[in-house]
CSV table of C-alpha atoms in Angstrom, one decimal:
chain,number,residue,atom,x,y,z
A,380,MET,CA,-0.1,0.4,-0.4
A,381,ASP,CA,0.8,3.7,-0.4
A,382,ALA,CA,0.8,6.7,1.6
A,383,GLY,CA,-2.6,7.9,0.9
A,384,SER,CA,-5.1,10.4,2.5
A,385,HIS,CA,-3.4,13.8,4.2
A,386,SER,CA,-5.4,14.9,6.7
A,387,ILE,CA,-6.1,18.6,7.1
A,388,SER,CA,-5.4,20.8,10.7
A,389,SER,CA,-7.3,22.2,11.8
A,390,GLU,CA,-5.4,25.0,11.8
A,391,LYS,CA,-5.4,25.6,8.1
A,392,ASN,CA,-9.4,25.3,8.2
A,393,SER,CA,-9.1,28.3,10.6
A,394,ALA,CA,-6.7,30.6,8.3
A,395,ALA,CA,-8.7,33.9,8.6
A,396,VAL,CA,-6.9,34.3,5.3
A,397,HIS,CA,-8.9,32.8,1.6
A,398,ARG,CA,-6.7,32.5,-1.2
A,399,PRO,CA,-8.7,32.9,-4.8
A,400,PRO,CA,-7.8,30.0,-6.2
A,401,LEU,CA,-5.5,29.6,-9.6
A,402,GLN,CA,-3.9,33.1,-9.5
A,403,GLU,CA,-0.7,34.5,-9.3
A,404,ALA,CA,1.9,32.7,-7.0
A,405,GLY,CA,4.5,35.3,-8.5
A,406,SER,CA,5.5,37.3,-10.7
A,407,ARG,CA,6.1,35.2,-14.3
A,408,PRO,CA,9.2,35.0,-14.8
A,409,TYR,CA,11.7,38.0,-17.5
A,410,MET,CA,11.0,36.3,-21.5
A,411,PRO,CA,13.4,38.0,-23.8
A,412,SER,CA,11.7,39.1,-27.1
A,413,LEU,CA,11.6,36.9,-30.2
A,414,SER,CA,11.9,39.7,-31.9
A,415,THR,CA,15.0,41.9,-33.6
A,416,THR,CA,15.2,45.0,-35.8
A,417,SER,CA,19.1,44.4,-35.9
A,418,ARG,CA,20.8,45.1,-38.8
A,419,ASN,CA,23.9,44.5,-40.2
A,420,PRO,CA,24.9,47.7,-42.0
A,421,SER,CA,28.1,46.1,-43.3
A,422,ALA,CA,26.8,44.5,-44.9
A,423,LYS,CA,28.0,44.0,-48.9
A,424,CYS,CA,24.9,44.2,-51.4
A,425,TYR,CA,26.4,43.5,-55.7
A,426,GLY,CA,24.5,44.4,-58.5
A,427,ASP,CA,23.3,41.8,-61.1
A,428,ARG,CA,24.4,43.2,-64.4
A,429,PHE,CA,28.6,44.0,-64.0
A,430,ILE,CA,29.5,46.6,-67.6
A,431,PRO,CA,33.3,46.7,-69.3
A,432,ASP,CA,34.4,50.5,-68.8
A,433,ARG,CA,36.4,51.2,-71.6
A,434,SER,CA,38.2,54.5,-70.9
A,435,ALA,CA,39.9,51.9,-68.5
A,436,MET,CA,40.5,49.4,-72.0
A,437,ASP,CA,43.4,49.9,-73.9
A,438,MET,CA,41.5,48.5,-76.9
A,439,ASP,CA,45.5,48.3,-78.7
A,440,LEU,CA,46.1,45.9,-76.3
A,441,ALA,CA,42.9,44.0,-76.4
A,442,HIS,CA,42.7,43.4,-79.6
A,443,TYR,CA,47.1,42.0,-79.6
A,444,LEU,CA,45.2,39.5,-77.0
A,445,LEU,CA,41.7,38.0,-78.8
A,446,THR,CA,44.2,37.0,-82.6
A,447,GLU,CA,47.6,35.3,-80.5
A,448,THR,CA,45.6,32.9,-80.8
A,449,LYS,CA,45.8,32.7,-84.6
A,450,LYS,CA,48.5,34.5,-85.4
A,451,ASP,CA,50.1,31.8,-82.6
A,452,LYS,CA,49.0,29.0,-85.3
A,453,GLU,CA,50.4,30.5,-88.4
A,454,ASN,CA,53.3,30.7,-87.0
A,455,ALA,CA,53.9,27.6,-84.4
A,456,ALA,CA,55.7,25.6,-87.7
A,457,ALA,CA,58.5,28.3,-87.9
A,458,LEU,CA,58.7,28.4,-84.1
A,459,ALA,CA,58.8,25.1,-84.2
A,460,ALA,CA,61.5,25.5,-86.1
A,461,SER,CA,63.5,28.8,-84.3
A,462,PRO,CA,63.5,28.4,-80.2
A,463,SER,CA,65.1,32.3,-81.0
A,464,LYS,CA,62.4,33.3,-81.9
A,465,GLU,CA,60.0,31.7,-80.0
A,466,ALA,CA,61.9,33.2,-76.4
A,467,TYR,CA,62.5,36.6,-78.5
A,468,ARG,CA,58.5,36.4,-78.8
A,469,ARG,CA,57.8,35.4,-75.0
A,470,LEU,CA,60.3,38.5,-73.8
A,471,LEU,CA,59.3,40.8,-75.8
A,472,ALA,CA,55.3,40.6,-74.9
A,473,GLU,CA,56.1,40.2,-71.3
A,474,LYS,CA,58.3,43.6,-71.7
A,475,LEU,CA,55.6,45.8,-73.7
A,476,LEU,CA,52.3,44.7,-72.2
A,477,ASN,CA,53.6,44.5,-68.5
A,478,ASN,CA,52.4,40.7,-67.7
A,479,ARG,CA,48.6,42.4,-69.0
A,480,THR,CA,46.1,39.1,-70.2
A,481,ARG,CA,42.9,41.1,-69.2
A,482,ILE,CA,40.4,42.2,-72.2
A,483,LEU,CA,38.0,43.8,-70.5
A,484,ALA,CA,37.3,45.8,-67.6
A,485,PHE,CA,35.1,46.2,-64.5
A,486,ARG,CA,34.2,49.7,-62.5
A,487,ASN,CA,33.0,47.3,-59.5
A,488,LYS,CA,35.2,44.0,-59.0
A,489,PRO,CA,32.6,41.6,-59.4
A,490,PRO,CA,32.0,38.5,-56.2
A,491,GLU,CA,33.6,35.5,-56.2
A,492,ALA,CA,31.9,32.8,-56.9
A,493,GLU,CA,30.1,29.6,-54.6
A,494,ASN,CA,31.7,26.1,-55.7
A,495,VAL,CA,28.4,24.5,-55.6
A,496,PHE,CA,29.9,21.4,-56.7
A,497,ALA,CA,32.7,21.1,-54.2
A,498,ALA,CA,31.0,21.7,-50.8
A,499,GLU,CA,29.0,19.6,-51.5
A,500,ALA,CA,31.8,16.9,-52.6
A,501,VAL,CA,33.6,18.4,-49.6
A,502,SER,CA,30.5,17.6,-47.3
A,503,SER,CA,29.0,14.7,-47.9
A,504,HIS,CA,32.6,12.9,-47.0
A,505,GLN,CA,32.1,15.4,-43.6
A,506,PRO,CA,30.1,13.4,-40.6
A,507,LYS,CA,27.0,15.6,-40.7
A,508,PRO,CA,26.9,17.3,-37.1
A,509,ALA,CA,24.5,16.5,-34.0
A,510,LYS,CA,21.7,17.3,-33.9
A,511,GLN,CA,21.4,20.6,-31.4
A,512,ARG,CA,20.2,19.7,-27.2
A,513,ARG,CA,17.5,21.3,-27.4
A,514,TYR,CA,17.0,24.0,-24.2
A,515,ILE,CA,14.6,22.7,-21.2
A,516,PRO,CA,14.1,25.6,-18.6
A,517,GLN,CA,14.4,24.7,-15.1
A,518,SER,CA,12.0,27.5,-13.9
A,519,ALA,CA,7.9,26.9,-13.8
A,520,GLU,CA,6.8,29.5,-17.1
A,521,ARG,CA,3.3,30.5,-14.9
A,522,THR,CA,2.5,29.6,-11.3
A,523,LEU,CA,-0.8,29.8,-9.3
A,524,ASP,CA,-2.2,29.3,-6.2
A,525,ALA,CA,-4.5,26.2,-6.4
A,526,PRO,CA,-5.8,26.1,-2.0
A,527,ASP,CA,-7.7,23.3,-0.7
A,528,LEU,CA,-6.0,21.1,-3.2
A,529,VAL,CA,-7.0,16.9,-2.0
A,530,ASP,CA,-3.8,15.6,-0.8
A,531,ASP,CA,-4.5,12.1,-1.2
A,532,TYR,CA,-1.8,10.4,-3.7
A,533,TYR,CA,-5.0,7.7,-5.2
A,534,LEU,CA,-7.1,10.5,-6.9
A,535,ASN,CA,-7.0,12.8,-10.3
A,536,LEU,CA,-7.3,15.1,-9.9
A,537,MET,CA,-6.5,17.1,-13.0
A,538,ASP,CA,-7.0,16.9,-16.3
A,539,TRP,CA,-6.2,19.7,-20.0
A,540,GLY,CA,-8.6,19.7,-23.3
A,541,SER,CA,-8.2,19.4,-25.8
A,542,SER,CA,-9.5,22.5,-26.3
A,543,ASN,CA,-6.7,24.2,-24.4
A,544,VAL,CA,-9.0,24.7,-21.1
A,545,LEU,CA,-7.7,22.7,-18.0
A,546,SER,CA,-10.2,20.6,-14.8
A,547,ILE,CA,-8.7,21.1,-11.5
A,548,ALA,CA,-11.0,20.3,-8.7
A,549,LEU,CA,-9.6,22.0,-4.9
A,550,GLY,CA,-12.1,20.4,-2.7
A,551,ASP,CA,-15.5,20.5,-3.9
A,552,THR,CA,-15.0,23.3,-6.3
A,553,MET,CA,-14.7,22.0,-10.1
A,554,TYR,CA,-12.4,25.2,-11.6
A,555,LEU,CA,-11.9,25.5,-15.4
A,556,TRP,CA,-8.3,27.5,-16.2
A,557,ASP,CA,-8.2,28.7,-19.6
A,558,ALA,CA,-4.6,28.7,-21.4
A,559,SER,CA,-5.6,30.8,-24.4
A,560,THR,CA,-7.0,33.9,-22.2
A,561,GLY,CA,-6.0,33.2,-19.1
A,562,SER,CA,-8.9,33.7,-16.8
A,563,THR,CA,-11.0,31.1,-14.7
A,564,SER,CA,-14.0,29.8,-14.4
A,565,GLU,CA,-15.9,27.4,-11.5
A,566,LEU,CA,-17.6,25.4,-13.1
A,567,VAL,CA,-20.0,23.4,-10.3
A,568,THR,CA,-19.3,23.3,-6.7
A,569,VAL,CA,-20.5,19.7,-5.6
A,570,GLU,CA,-23.2,19.9,-2.0
A,571,GLU,CA,-20.3,18.6,1.2
A,572,ASP,CA,-22.4,15.0,1.5
A,573,ASN,CA,-21.4,13.8,-1.5
A,574,GLY,CA,-17.8,15.6,-2.0
A,575,PRO,CA,-15.2,16.0,-2.0
A,576,ILE,CA,-14.7,15.5,-6.2
A,577,THR,CA,-12.1,12.5,-6.5
A,578,SER,CA,-11.1,12.4,-10.1
A,579,VAL,CA,-12.6,14.5,-13.0
A,580,SER,CA,-12.1,13.6,-17.7
A,581,TRP,CA,-12.3,15.5,-20.9
A,582,ALA,CA,-13.7,13.5,-23.3
A,583,PRO,CA,-11.9,13.4,-26.7
A,584,ASP,CA,-14.7,17.0,-28.2
A,585,GLY,CA,-12.5,19.1,-25.1
A,586,ARG,CA,-16.4,20.0,-24.3
A,587,HIS,CA,-18.0,17.8,-21.9
A,588,LEU,CA,-16.3,17.2,-18.9
A,589,ALA,CA,-16.7,13.8,-16.1
A,590,ILE,CA,-16.6,14.6,-12.6
A,591,GLY,CA,-16.2,11.8,-10.5
A,592,LEU,CA,-17.2,12.3,-6.6
A,593,ASN,CA,-16.4,10.7,-3.2
A,594,SER,CA,-20.5,9.4,-3.1
A,595,SER,CA,-20.1,7.0,-5.9
A,596,ASP,CA,-21.8,9.3,-8.6
A,597,ILE,CA,-20.4,10.8,-12.1
A,598,GLN,CA,-22.0,13.3,-13.5
A,599,LEU,CA,-21.7,14.7,-16.1
A,600,TRP,CA,-21.4,18.4,-17.7
A,601,ASP,CA,-21.9,20.0,-20.7
A,602,THR,CA,-18.2,23.3,-20.4
A,603,SER,CA,-20.0,25.6,-23.1
A,604,SER,CA,-23.1,26.2,-21.3
A,605,ASN,CA,-22.6,25.4,-18.5
A,606,ARG,CA,-25.3,22.4,-17.7
A,607,LEU,CA,-25.0,19.8,-16.1
A,608,LEU,CA,-25.7,16.8,-18.2
A,609,ARG,CA,-26.5,13.7,-16.1
A,610,THR,CA,-25.2,11.6,-13.4
A,611,LEU,CA,-24.5,8.1,-13.4
A,612,LYS,CA,-26.1,6.8,-10.4
A,613,GLY,CA,-25.5,2.7,-8.8
A,614,VAL,CA,-22.0,2.2,-10.8
A,615,HIS,CA,-19.9,2.1,-7.8
A,616,GLU,CA,-20.9,1.1,-3.7
A,617,SER,CA,-17.4,4.0,-2.6
A,618,ARG,CA,-16.1,6.7,-4.2
A,619,VAL,CA,-14.8,6.9,-8.4
A,620,GLY,CA,-11.5,8.3,-8.0
A,621,SER,CA,-10.2,7.9,-11.7
A,622,LEU,CA,-11.6,8.4,-15.3
A,623,ALA,CA,-11.1,7.5,-18.8
A,624,TRP,CA,-12.6,8.2,-22.5
A,625,ASN,CA,-12.7,5.7,-25.6
A,626,ASN,CA,-14.5,7.6,-27.4
A,627,ASN,CA,-18.3,7.6,-26.1
A,628,ILE,CA,-17.5,5.3,-23.2
A,629,LEU,CA,-16.7,6.3,-19.7
A,630,THR,CA,-14.5,4.4,-17.5
A,631,THR,CA,-14.6,4.5,-14.7
A,632,GLY,CA,-12.6,3.2,-11.1
A,633,GLY,CA,-13.8,2.9,-7.5
A,634,MET,CA,-12.3,2.4,-4.8
A,635,ASP,CA,-14.7,-1.9,-4.7
A,636,GLY,CA,-12.3,-2.5,-6.8
A,637,ARG,CA,-14.5,-3.1,-10.0
A,638,ILE,CA,-14.2,-1.2,-13.5
A,639,VAL,CA,-17.4,-0.4,-15.3
A,640,ASN,CA,-17.7,1.3,-18.7
A,641,ASN,CA,-20.2,3.1,-18.8
A,642,ASP,CA,-22.0,4.3,-22.4
A,643,VAL,CA,-23.0,7.9,-22.6
A,644,ARG,CA,-25.6,8.1,-25.3
A,645,ILE,CA,-28.4,5.3,-23.4
A,646,ARG,CA,-30.3,5.3,-20.3
A,647,ASP,CA,-28.5,1.8,-19.6
A,648,HIS,CA,-25.7,3.5,-19.3
A,649,ALA,CA,-23.1,0.0,-18.1
A,650,VAL,CA,-22.3,-2.3,-20.6
A,651,GLN,CA,-19.2,-3.9,-19.8
A,652,THR,CA,-18.0,-4.0,-16.3
A,653,TYR,CA,-13.9,-5.9,-15.0
A,654,GLN,CA,-13.0,-7.4,-12.9
A,655,GLY,CA,-9.8,-8.4,-11.6
A,656,HIS,CA,-8.4,-6.0,-8.5
A,657,SER,CA,-9.4,-6.0,-4.6
A,658,GLN,CA,-8.7,-2.7,-3.9
A,659,GLU,CA,-9.3,0.8,-5.0
A,660,VAL,CA,-8.0,1.6,-8.4
A,661,CYS,CA,-6.9,4.6,-8.9
A,662,GLY,CA,-5.1,4.1,-12.3
A,663,LEU,CA,-7.6,4.0,-16.1
A,664,LYS,CA,-6.3,5.0,-19.3
A,665,TRP,CA,-6.8,3.5,-22.5
A,666,SER,CA,-4.3,2.6,-25.5
A,667,GLY,CA,-3.7,4.8,-29.0
A,668,SER,CA,-6.6,3.2,-30.5
A,669,GLY,CA,-8.5,2.3,-28.2
A,670,GLN,CA,-8.4,-1.9,-28.6
A,671,GLN,CA,-6.6,-2.5,-24.5
A,672,LEU,CA,-7.3,-0.9,-21.7
A,673,ALA,CA,-4.5,-0.3,-18.5
A,674,SER,CA,-5.8,-0.5,-15.2
A,675,GLY,CA,-3.6,0.0,-12.1
A,676,GLY,CA,-4.0,-0.7,-8.9
A,677,ASN,CA,-3.6,-0.2,-4.6
A,678,ASP,CA,-3.6,-4.1,-4.3
A,679,ASN,CA,0.4,-3.4,-6.5
A,680,LEU,CA,-1.5,-5.1,-9.5
A,681,LEU,CA,-1.8,-4.3,-13.4
A,682,HIS,CA,-3.2,-5.9,-15.4
A,683,ILE,CA,-3.8,-5.2,-18.8
A,684,TRP,CA,-8.1,-5.5,-20.5
A,685,ASP,CA,-8.8,-6.6,-24.1
A,686,VAL,CA,-11.5,-5.2,-26.4
A,687,SER,CA,-11.7,-8.2,-27.9
A,688,MET,CA,-11.7,-9.7,-25.0
A,689,ALA,CA,-14.6,-7.7,-23.1
A,690,SER,CA,-18.3,-9.2,-22.9
A,691,SER,CA,-21.5,-7.4,-22.5
A,692,MET,CA,-23.6,-10.4,-21.9
A,693,PRO,CA,-25.7,-9.4,-18.1
A,694,SER,CA,-24.9,-12.8,-17.5
A,695,ALA,CA,-21.0,-13.0,-17.7
A,696,GLY,CA,-20.9,-10.7,-14.6
A,697,ARG,CA,-17.0,-10.4,-15.9
A,698,ASN,CA,-14.2,-10.2,-18.6
A,699,GLN,CA,-10.8,-11.6,-17.4
A,700,TRP,CA,-7.8,-9.9,-18.3
A,701,LEU,CA,-5.1,-10.2,-20.9
A,702,HIS,CA,-2.6,-10.2,-18.9
A,703,ARG,CA,-2.1,-9.9,-15.1
A,704,LEU,CA,0.8,-8.4,-14.2
A,705,GLU,CA,2.2,-8.7,-10.2
A,706,ASP,CA,6.2,-7.7,-11.1
A,707,HIS,CA,5.2,-4.3,-8.9
A,708,THR,CA,5.6,-3.9,-4.5
A,709,ALA,CA,2.9,-1.0,-4.7
A,710,ALA,CA,0.2,0.9,-5.8
A,711,VAL,CA,0.0,1.2,-9.2
A,712,LYS,CA,-0.8,4.8,-10.0
A,713,ALA,CA,0.9,6.7,-13.3
A,714,LEU,CA,0.1,5.3,-17.1
A,715,ALA,CA,1.1,5.4,-19.4
A,716,TRP,CA,0.9,4.8,-23.3
A,717,CYS,CA,3.2,4.8,-26.2
A,718,PRO,CA,2.5,8.1,-28.1
A,719,PHE,CA,5.4,6.1,-31.6
A,720,GLN,CA,4.8,2.3,-30.6
A,721,SER,CA,1.0,1.5,-29.2
A,722,ASN,CA,2.0,-1.9,-27.3
A,723,LEU,CA,4.4,-0.2,-25.4
A,724,LEU,CA,3.3,1.5,-21.7
A,725,ALA,CA,5.1,2.9,-18.9
A,726,THR,CA,3.6,2.2,-15.7
A,727,GLY,CA,4.9,3.8,-11.9
A,728,GLY,CA,5.1,2.5,-8.1
A,729,GLY,CA,4.1,4.4,-5.0
A,730,GLY,CA,6.8,5.0,-2.6
A,731,SER,CA,7.7,1.3,-1.2
A,732,ASP,CA,7.8,0.9,-4.9
A,733,ARG,CA,9.6,3.9,-6.9
A,734,CYS,CA,10.3,2.0,-10.6
A,735,ILE,CA,9.0,3.5,-13.2
A,736,LYS,CA,8.8,0.0,-15.6
A,737,PHE,CA,8.0,0.1,-19.3
A,738,TRP,CA,5.7,-3.4,-21.3
A,739,ASN,CA,5.2,-5.3,-23.7
A,740,THR,CA,1.3,-4.9,-23.8
A,741,HIS,CA,1.1,-8.1,-27.0
A,742,THR,CA,3.4,-10.7,-24.9
A,743,GLY,CA,2.9,-9.0,-21.5
A,744,ALA,CA,6.9,-8.5,-21.3
A,745,CYS,CA,8.5,-6.6,-18.8
A,746,LEU,CA,11.7,-4.5,-20.9
A,747,ASN,CA,12.9,-2.3,-19.1
A,748,SER,CA,12.3,-1.3,-15.1
A,749,VAL,CA,15.1,2.0,-13.4
A,750,ASP,CA,14.4,2.5,-10.4
A,751,THR,CA,13.7,6.3,-9.8
A,752,GLY,CA,14.3,6.9,-5.8
A,753,SER,CA,11.5,8.0,-5.0
A,754,GLN,CA,7.5,8.0,-5.2
A,755,VAL,CA,5.9,8.1,-8.9
A,756,CYS,CA,2.8,9.8,-9.1
A,757,SER,CA,2.1,11.0,-12.1
A,758,LEU,CA,4.3,9.8,-17.0
A,759,LEU,CA,3.8,12.2,-19.4
A,760,TRP,CA,5.3,10.8,-22.9
A,761,ASN,CA,6.5,14.0,-25.6
A,762,LYS,CA,4.6,13.7,-28.2
A,763,ASN,CA,7.6,14.9,-30.7
A,764,GLU,CA,10.9,13.1,-29.5
A,765,ARG,CA,11.1,9.9,-27.7
A,766,GLU,CA,11.6,11.3,-24.2
A,767,LEU,CA,9.2,10.4,-20.6
A,768,LEU,CA,8.5,12.5,-18.0
A,769,SER,CA,7.7,11.7,-14.5
A,770,SER,CA,6.5,13.4,-11.6
A,771,HIS,CA,7.6,12.4,-7.7
A,772,GLY,CA,7.0,12.9,-4.3
A,773,PHE,CA,9.5,12.8,-0.9
A,774,THR,CA,12.7,14.1,-0.9
A,775,GLN,CA,13.1,16.5,-4.0
A,776,ASN,CA,9.7,16.4,-4.9
A,777,GLN,CA,10.8,17.4,-8.8
A,778,LEU,CA,9.9,16.0,-12.1
A,779,THR,CA,12.6,14.8,-13.6
A,780,LEU,CA,12.7,14.0,-17.7
A,781,TRP,CA,14.2,10.4,-19.5
A,782,LYS,CA,15.5,9.8,-22.4
A,783,TYR,CA,14.2,7.0,-24.1
A,784,PRO,CA,14.9,4.3,-24.3
A,785,SER,CA,18.6,4.7,-23.0
A,786,MET,CA,16.4,5.6,-19.7
A,787,VAL,CA,19.7,8.8,-19.4
A,788,LYS,CA,18.5,11.9,-16.6
A,789,MET,CA,18.0,15.2,-19.6
A,790,ALA,CA,16.9,17.7,-16.6
A,791,GLU,CA,15.7,17.5,-12.9
A,792,LEU,CA,12.2,20.0,-12.3
A,793,THR,CA,13.1,21.2,-8.4
A,794,GLY,CA,10.3,24.1,-7.5
A,795,HIS,CA,7.1,22.0,-5.5
A,796,THR,CA,7.6,21.7,-1.6
A,797,SER,CA,5.6,19.0,-1.3
A,798,ARG,CA,4.8,15.5,-3.8
A,799,VAL,CA,3.8,16.6,-6.9
A,800,LEU,CA,0.8,14.4,-7.2
A,801,PHE,CA,-0.7,15.4,-10.7
A,802,MET,CA,0.9,16.2,-14.3
A,803,ALA,CA,-1.4,17.7,-17.7
A,804,GLN,CA,-0.2,18.1,-21.2
A,805,SER,CA,-1.7,20.8,-22.8
A,806,PRO,CA,-2.9,19.8,-26.3
A,807,ASP,CA,0.1,21.5,-28.9
A,808,GLY,CA,2.9,18.5,-26.2
A,809,CYS,CA,4.5,21.5,-24.7
A,810,THR,CA,3.5,22.4,-22.1
A,811,VAL,CA,3.4,20.5,-19.3
A,812,ALA,CA,1.0,21.1,-16.0
A,813,SER,CA,1.9,19.8,-11.8
A,814,ALA,CA,0.0,20.3,-9.3
A,815,ALA,CA,1.7,19.2,-5.8
A,816,ALA,CA,0.2,18.9,-2.1
A,817,ASP,CA,2.7,21.6,-1.5
A,818,GLU,CA,-0.9,24.0,-2.7
A,819,THR,CA,0.2,25.8,-6.4
A,820,LEU,CA,-0.3,25.1,-10.0
A,821,ARG,CA,2.7,25.6,-11.9
A,822,PHE,CA,4.1,25.4,-15.9
A,823,TRP,CA,6.6,24.1,-18.1
A,824,ASN,CA,7.8,24.7,-21.2
A,825,VAL,CA,9.9,21.1,-20.9
A,826,PHE,CA,8.5,19.6,-23.7
A,827,GLY,CA,9.8,22.2,-26.4
A,828,ALA,CA,7.8,23.6,-29.3
A,829,PRO,CA,6.3,21.5,-32.0
A,830,GLU,CA,7.5,20.2,-35.2
A,831,ALA,CA,4.5,21.7,-37.5
A,832,ALA,CA,0.5,22.5,-36.1
A,833,LYS,CA,-1.9,19.6,-37.2
A,834,PRO,CA,-5.1,20.9,-36.9
A,835,ALA,CA,-7.6,18.3,-34.9
A,836,PRO,CA,-9.8,15.6,-36.2
A,837,LYS,CA,-13.3,17.4,-35.1
A,838,ALA,CA,-16.1,14.7,-36.7
A,839,SER,CA,-15.0,12.0,-35.1
A,840,HIS,CA,-16.8,13.4,-31.8
A,841,THR,CA,-19.2,15.0,-32.8
A,842,GLY,CA,-23.4,14.1,-31.5
A,843,MET,CA,-21.6,12.0,-28.7
A,844,PHE,CA,-24.0,13.0,-26.1
A,845,ASN,CA,-26.6,14.0,-28.8
A,846,SER,CA,-29.0,12.3,-27.2
A,847,PHE,CA,-28.8,13.9,-23.6
A,848,ASN,CA,-32.6,15.6,-24.0
A,849,HIS,CA,-34.3,12.7,-24.6
A,850,ILE,CA,-33.0,11.2,-20.7
A,851,ARG,CA,-35.1,11.5,-18.0
């Protein structure tokens, strides 16, 4: 088992000064301007025409040089017979011409032509220069206050949607922070009997939001109109700590150890149940293809479930896992599917395990295991490079960037003073938000700029919630 919820002292609850949520915790670090107006005044500019200057030319000399070759051919036999005449001719030309051999004279000296072919030949034999190492800022780009953030390892209280809006649960209230404008809005404050909020997850369309509650209910919200669409009841017997979307299927994991697939379009939403965990399900992630589901629990187990093995028959009751992996020695919360290799899964263990493990989910084989030295709370892959980011607890409370597959540390980002419980990645893959038990939300430009901006497909997510108007 891993360290879980942390009780809040009475002194903290009776604090006289209330900090507004998601406000700047400090001044933003200086960011130099990317634009420049400097120019090089000494740069020379040549025209594209070079006209001979007749006043600087000797026409008689030019005529001689142009006809010299013809005369040499005519006198070739005579010169060959008399070497002394050839020597005399060369000496006379040297004295009269004074070593002048140019026919045309120009006002400006033309630039030297680049020897393109020679340059290509040289470069083909020289090794290509090594790729320049990306600069990774060591400090957070922005820091916001996050008061009343629940310090519980098993919960999942932050997510960043495809519409560039970050959702974070602070106690009983769900806040939305628009990354495009920097504005903050309050979506809902749940009743005390139902709270606190224990999980949150954006639907693929970036508009609808699922919220798991301590009371075992799951709420579905339309954030564009701030409207509660429906509440899923009776899915679990206790709090819902993990959520994951697979198109129109919302998968929920509870403290009761059950995993349920809910089709949000129909009245009888619970369509499939996975039972394999004996304790709380604290990690849920669907693969990019939507064919495999990874689940991690407080029973130190990792399960891989395959859609092809799922049964929708109510009498079946349970679905058999594809792989049951028992290598971790603490709770398995951190899960991350690789974006460039569909069957590669990274998992992180709690305080008694401290390891990041890599799995081939087709065979169930453990490909590598790295001891990080501290509790692994969250994992994120870089969408543009072969890199993995992990967040940790005691003792450094740091974010660590690893190069895959060598697992060499590229950077360690510090600033949080308590364990970094949650991470979320921006839609473009550049920025990472981290929320920690120190009640701060920090933004890191750790993954650099994307190679090319690609418009997100929208057609595949339309109509997911159209039937809600008919549900009572």
